[in-house]
Amino acid sequence: MPSTNAGLFTLQLCTALGCGLVAGVFFAFSTFVMQALGQQPPAQGIATMQAINVTVINPWFMGVLFGSGLACLALVIAVLAKGNQPGAGYVLIGSLLYLVGTIVVTIAFNVPLNDALAVVEPNSTEGTTLWASYLNTWTLWNHVRMLASLGAAALLTLSL
Protein backbone atom coordinates (compact mmCIF):
# COMPACT_ATOMS: atom_id res chain seq x y z
CA MET A 1 0.00 0.00 0.00
CA PRO A 2 1.61 3.34 -1.02
CA SER A 3 2.06 5.85 1.80
CA THR A 4 -0.49 8.28 0.34
CA ASN A 5 -3.11 5.52 0.37
CA ALA A 6 -2.16 4.61 3.94
CA GLY A 7 -2.37 8.28 4.92
CA LEU A 8 -5.78 8.67 3.29
CA PHE A 9 -7.00 5.46 4.92
CA THR A 10 -5.85 6.71 8.32
CA LEU A 11 -7.52 10.08 7.76
CA GLN A 12 -10.79 8.40 6.72
CA LEU A 13 -10.70 6.05 9.71
CA CYS A 14 -9.94 8.80 12.22
CA THR A 15 -12.60 11.03 10.67
CA ALA A 16 -15.21 8.26 10.81
CA LEU A 17 -14.35 7.67 14.48
CA GLY A 18 -14.54 11.40 15.23
CA CYS A 19 -17.93 11.72 13.52
CA GLY A 20 -19.16 8.70 15.46
CA LEU A 21 -17.93 10.13 18.74
CA VAL A 22 -19.71 13.43 18.05
CA ALA A 23 -22.87 11.52 17.08
CA GLY A 24 -22.72 9.77 20.45
CA VAL A 25 -22.56 13.03 22.37
CA PHE A 26 -25.48 14.45 20.39
CA PHE A 27 -27.38 11.16 20.80
CA ALA A 28 -27.08 11.46 24.58
CA PHE A 29 -28.47 14.98 24.51
CA SER A 30 -31.29 14.06 22.12
CA THR A 31 -32.39 10.94 23.97
CA PHE A 32 -32.12 11.80 27.67
CA VAL A 33 -30.15 14.90 28.71
CA MET A 34 -32.58 17.46 27.31
CA GLN A 35 -35.56 15.47 28.59
CA ALA A 36 -34.05 15.40 32.08
CA LEU A 37 -33.36 19.13 31.95
CA GLY A 38 -36.94 19.74 30.83
CA GLN A 39 -38.26 17.85 33.85
CA GLN A 40 -36.52 20.27 36.21
CA PRO A 41 -38.03 23.57 37.32
CA PRO A 42 -37.16 26.10 34.56
CA ALA A 43 -34.63 28.01 36.68
CA GLN A 44 -32.70 24.81 37.43
CA GLY A 45 -32.86 23.59 33.84
CA ILE A 46 -31.66 26.96 32.55
CA ALA A 47 -28.81 27.20 35.06
CA THR A 48 -27.66 23.66 34.30
CA MET A 49 -27.76 24.19 30.53
CA GLN A 50 -25.90 27.48 30.94
CA ALA A 51 -23.19 25.58 32.84
CA ILE A 52 -23.09 22.84 30.19
CA ASN A 53 -22.73 25.46 27.45
CA VAL A 54 -19.70 26.93 29.23
CA THR A 55 -17.99 23.64 30.04
CA VAL A 56 -18.53 22.14 26.57
CA ILE A 57 -16.11 24.73 25.19
CA ASN A 58 -13.00 22.73 25.97
CA PRO A 59 -10.15 21.37 23.84
CA TRP A 60 -11.43 17.77 23.92
CA PHE A 61 -14.95 18.35 22.65
CA MET A 62 -14.15 21.27 20.37
CA GLY A 63 -11.14 19.38 19.01
CA VAL A 64 -13.26 16.38 18.05
CA LEU A 65 -16.24 18.44 16.78
CA PHE A 66 -14.28 20.88 14.63
CA GLY A 67 -11.28 18.60 14.02
CA SER A 68 -13.66 16.13 12.39
CA GLY A 69 -14.99 19.00 10.31
CA LEU A 70 -11.48 19.95 9.17
CA ALA A 71 -10.76 16.31 8.40
CA CYS A 72 -13.98 16.11 6.34
CA LEU A 73 -12.89 19.19 4.42
CA ALA A 74 -9.50 17.58 3.76
CA LEU A 75 -11.25 14.42 2.56
CA VAL A 76 -13.47 16.40 0.18
CA ILE A 77 -10.39 18.07 -1.29
CA ALA A 78 -8.57 14.73 -1.57
CA VAL A 79 -11.53 13.05 -3.27
CA LEU A 80 -11.97 15.90 -5.74
CA ALA A 81 -8.23 15.94 -6.49
CA LYS A 82 -7.98 12.17 -7.02
CA GLY A 83 -11.09 11.78 -9.15
CA ASN A 84 -13.29 8.71 -9.12
CA GLN A 85 -11.73 6.21 -6.72
CA PRO A 86 -13.50 3.28 -5.03
CA GLY A 87 -15.61 4.62 -2.17
CA ALA A 88 -15.18 8.23 -3.28
CA GLY A 89 -18.94 8.83 -3.35
CA TYR A 90 -19.29 7.64 0.25
CA VAL A 91 -16.41 9.87 1.34
CA LEU A 92 -17.77 12.90 -0.46
CA ILE A 93 -21.37 12.52 0.71
CA GLY A 94 -20.35 11.59 4.27
CA SER A 95 -17.97 14.51 4.56
CA LEU A 96 -20.46 17.01 3.16
CA LEU A 97 -23.17 15.60 5.41
CA TYR A 98 -21.00 16.24 8.46
CA LEU A 99 -19.92 19.69 7.30
CA VAL A 100 -23.45 20.88 6.56
CA GLY A 101 -25.55 18.82 8.96
CA THR A 102 -23.24 19.11 11.94
CA ILE A 103 -20.91 22.11 11.61
CA VAL A 104 -23.22 24.51 9.75
CA VAL A 105 -26.25 23.53 11.84
CA THR A 106 -24.24 24.00 15.05
CA ILE A 107 -23.07 27.47 14.02
CA ALA A 108 -26.35 28.62 12.46
CA PHE A 109 -28.85 27.22 14.96
CA ASN A 110 -27.55 25.71 18.21
CA VAL A 111 -24.93 28.36 19.02
CA PRO A 112 -27.34 31.32 18.62
CA LEU A 113 -29.84 29.53 20.86
CA ASN A 114 -27.08 28.95 23.43
CA ASP A 115 -26.04 32.60 23.19
CA ALA A 116 -29.62 33.74 23.85
CA LEU A 117 -29.89 31.40 26.84
CA ALA A 118 -26.56 32.58 28.24
CA VAL A 119 -27.80 36.11 28.88
CA VAL A 120 -31.10 35.37 30.64
CA GLU A 121 -31.51 35.24 34.38
CA PRO A 122 -32.69 31.71 35.24
CA ASN A 123 -35.33 32.95 37.71
CA SER A 124 -36.80 35.57 35.36
CA THR A 125 -40.05 35.46 33.38
CA GLU A 126 -37.98 36.06 30.25
CA GLY A 127 -35.84 33.03 31.12
CA THR A 128 -38.87 30.80 31.68
CA THR A 129 -40.43 31.89 28.39
CA LEU A 130 -37.17 31.38 26.48
CA TRP A 131 -36.58 28.01 28.13
CA ALA A 132 -39.90 26.60 26.89
CA SER A 133 -39.03 27.30 23.25
CA TYR A 134 -35.31 26.59 23.71
CA LEU A 135 -35.93 23.01 24.82
CA ASN A 136 -37.91 22.14 21.70
CA THR A 137 -35.97 24.12 19.13
CA TRP A 138 -32.47 23.27 20.40
CA THR A 139 -33.37 19.58 20.65
CA LEU A 140 -34.82 19.53 17.13
CA TRP A 141 -31.59 20.94 15.68
CA ASN A 142 -29.59 18.57 17.88
CA HIS A 143 -31.49 15.65 16.31
CA VAL A 144 -30.37 16.95 12.91
CA ARG A 145 -26.75 17.15 14.09
CA MET A 146 -26.92 13.67 15.59
CA LEU A 147 -28.34 12.11 12.43
CA ALA A 148 -25.85 13.96 10.23
CA SER A 149 -22.88 12.91 12.38
CA LEU A 150 -24.07 9.32 12.53
CA GLY A 151 -24.72 9.24 8.78
CA ALA A 152 -21.29 10.69 8.11
CA ALA A 153 -19.64 8.09 10.36
CA ALA A 154 -21.51 5.30 8.59
CA LEU A 155 -20.67 6.53 5.08
CA LEU A 156 -17.02 7.15 5.93
CA THR A 157 -16.83 3.66 7.43
CA LEU A 158 -18.40 2.14 4.32
CA SER A 159 -15.81 3.95 2.20
CA LEU A 160 -13.02 2.02 3.90
XYZ file of C-alpha atoms in Angstrom:
160
model
C 0.000 0.000 0.000
C 1.606 3.341 -1.018
C 2.063 5.855 1.796
C -0.488 8.277 0.339
C -3.112 5.522 0.371
C -2.155 4.610 3.938
C -2.372 8.277 4.920
C -5.784 8.674 3.286
C -7.002 5.458 4.922
C -5.851 6.708 8.324
C -7.517 10.084 7.758
C -10.786 8.404 6.725
C -10.697 6.050 9.705
C -9.945 8.800 12.225
C -12.604 11.032 10.673
C -15.212 8.257 10.809
C -14.353 7.668 14.482
C -14.536 11.402 15.230
C -17.929 11.717 13.521
C -19.160 8.701 15.462
C -17.929 10.133 18.744
C -19.710 13.434 18.055
C -22.867 11.522 17.082
C -22.723 9.765 20.445
C -22.564 13.032 22.367
C -25.475 14.450 20.386
C -27.380 11.162 20.798
C -27.078 11.458 24.580
C -28.475 14.984 24.510
C -31.290 14.057 22.124
C -32.389 10.942 23.974
C -32.120 11.799 27.673
C -30.149 14.898 28.706
C -32.583 17.465 27.306
C -35.557 15.467 28.590
C -34.049 15.396 32.082
C -33.364 19.134 31.954
C -36.941 19.741 30.826
C -38.261 17.848 33.851
C -36.519 20.271 36.215
C -38.026 23.574 37.317
C -37.162 26.098 34.565
C -34.625 28.011 36.681
C -32.697 24.811 37.426
C -32.855 23.595 33.838
C -31.659 26.961 32.546
C -28.813 27.204 35.061
C -27.662 23.664 34.300
C -27.759 24.193 30.527
C -25.897 27.484 30.942
C -23.190 25.583 32.843
C -23.087 22.843 30.191
C -22.733 25.461 27.449
C -19.704 26.932 29.229
C -17.988 23.638 30.042
C -18.526 22.141 26.573
C -16.110 24.732 25.191
C -13.002 22.733 25.967
C -10.152 21.365 23.844
C -11.427 17.770 23.920
C -14.951 18.350 22.654
C -14.147 21.275 20.372
C -11.139 19.382 19.013
C -13.265 16.380 18.049
C -16.238 18.440 16.784
C -14.275 20.883 14.631
C -11.284 18.598 14.023
C -13.662 16.131 12.394
C -14.986 19.004 10.310
C -11.482 19.953 9.171
C -10.757 16.307 8.397
C -13.977 16.111 6.345
C -12.893 19.193 4.421
C -9.503 17.584 3.755
C -11.250 14.416 2.559
C -13.470 16.396 0.184
C -10.390 18.070 -1.287
C -8.568 14.730 -1.565
C -11.534 13.049 -3.271
C -11.971 15.899 -5.739
C -8.229 15.941 -6.490
C -7.982 12.168 -7.021
C -11.085 11.776 -9.147
C -13.294 8.710 -9.123
C -11.730 6.207 -6.724
C -13.496 3.282 -5.027
C -15.610 4.618 -2.168
C -15.178 8.229 -3.279
C -18.940 8.831 -3.347
C -19.292 7.640 0.245
C -16.410 9.868 1.340
C -17.773 12.903 -0.464
C -21.370 12.517 0.709
C -20.353 11.586 4.270
C -17.967 14.508 4.560
C -20.456 17.006 3.164
C -23.173 15.599 5.412
C -20.996 16.244 8.460
C -19.920 19.693 7.297
C -23.447 20.882 6.560
C -25.550 18.820 8.961
C -23.236 19.113 11.942
C -20.911 22.107 11.612
C -23.219 24.511 9.746
C -26.253 23.533 11.841
C -24.239 24.003 15.049
C -23.070 27.469 14.022
C -26.353 28.621 12.458
C -28.850 27.221 14.962
C -27.551 25.711 18.208
C -24.933 28.356 19.024
C -27.343 31.320 18.617
C -29.841 29.531 20.861
C -27.084 28.947 23.429
C -26.036 32.601 23.190
C -29.616 33.743 23.847
C -29.889 31.405 26.838
C -26.557 32.582 28.239
C -27.804 36.113 28.884
C -31.096 35.367 30.637
C -31.509 35.243 34.383
C -32.690 31.709 35.238
C -35.332 32.953 37.708
C -36.804 35.569 35.360
C -40.046 35.460 33.385
C -37.978 36.064 30.249
C -35.843 33.030 31.120
C -38.873 30.802 31.683
C -40.433 31.887 28.388
C -37.173 31.377 26.475
C -36.583 28.006 28.134
C -39.902 26.598 26.887
C -39.030 27.297 23.246
C -35.305 26.594 23.709
C -35.927 23.005 24.822
C -37.911 22.137 21.696
C -35.965 24.121 19.129
C -32.471 23.266 20.398
C -33.367 19.577 20.647
C -34.823 19.533 17.129
C -31.592 20.941 15.682
C -29.589 18.572 17.876
C -31.488 15.652 16.312
C -30.369 16.947 12.914
C -26.753 17.152 14.094
C -26.919 13.665 15.595
C -28.340 12.109 12.433
C -25.854 13.965 10.227
C -22.884 12.913 12.383
C -24.068 9.321 12.527
C -24.721 9.242 8.781
C -21.285 10.688 8.110
C -19.645 8.094 10.364
C -21.508 5.302 8.591
C -20.672 6.534 5.079
C -17.017 7.146 5.928
C -16.831 3.660 7.425
C -18.396 2.140 4.316
C -15.813 3.948 2.205
C -13.020 2.021 3.897
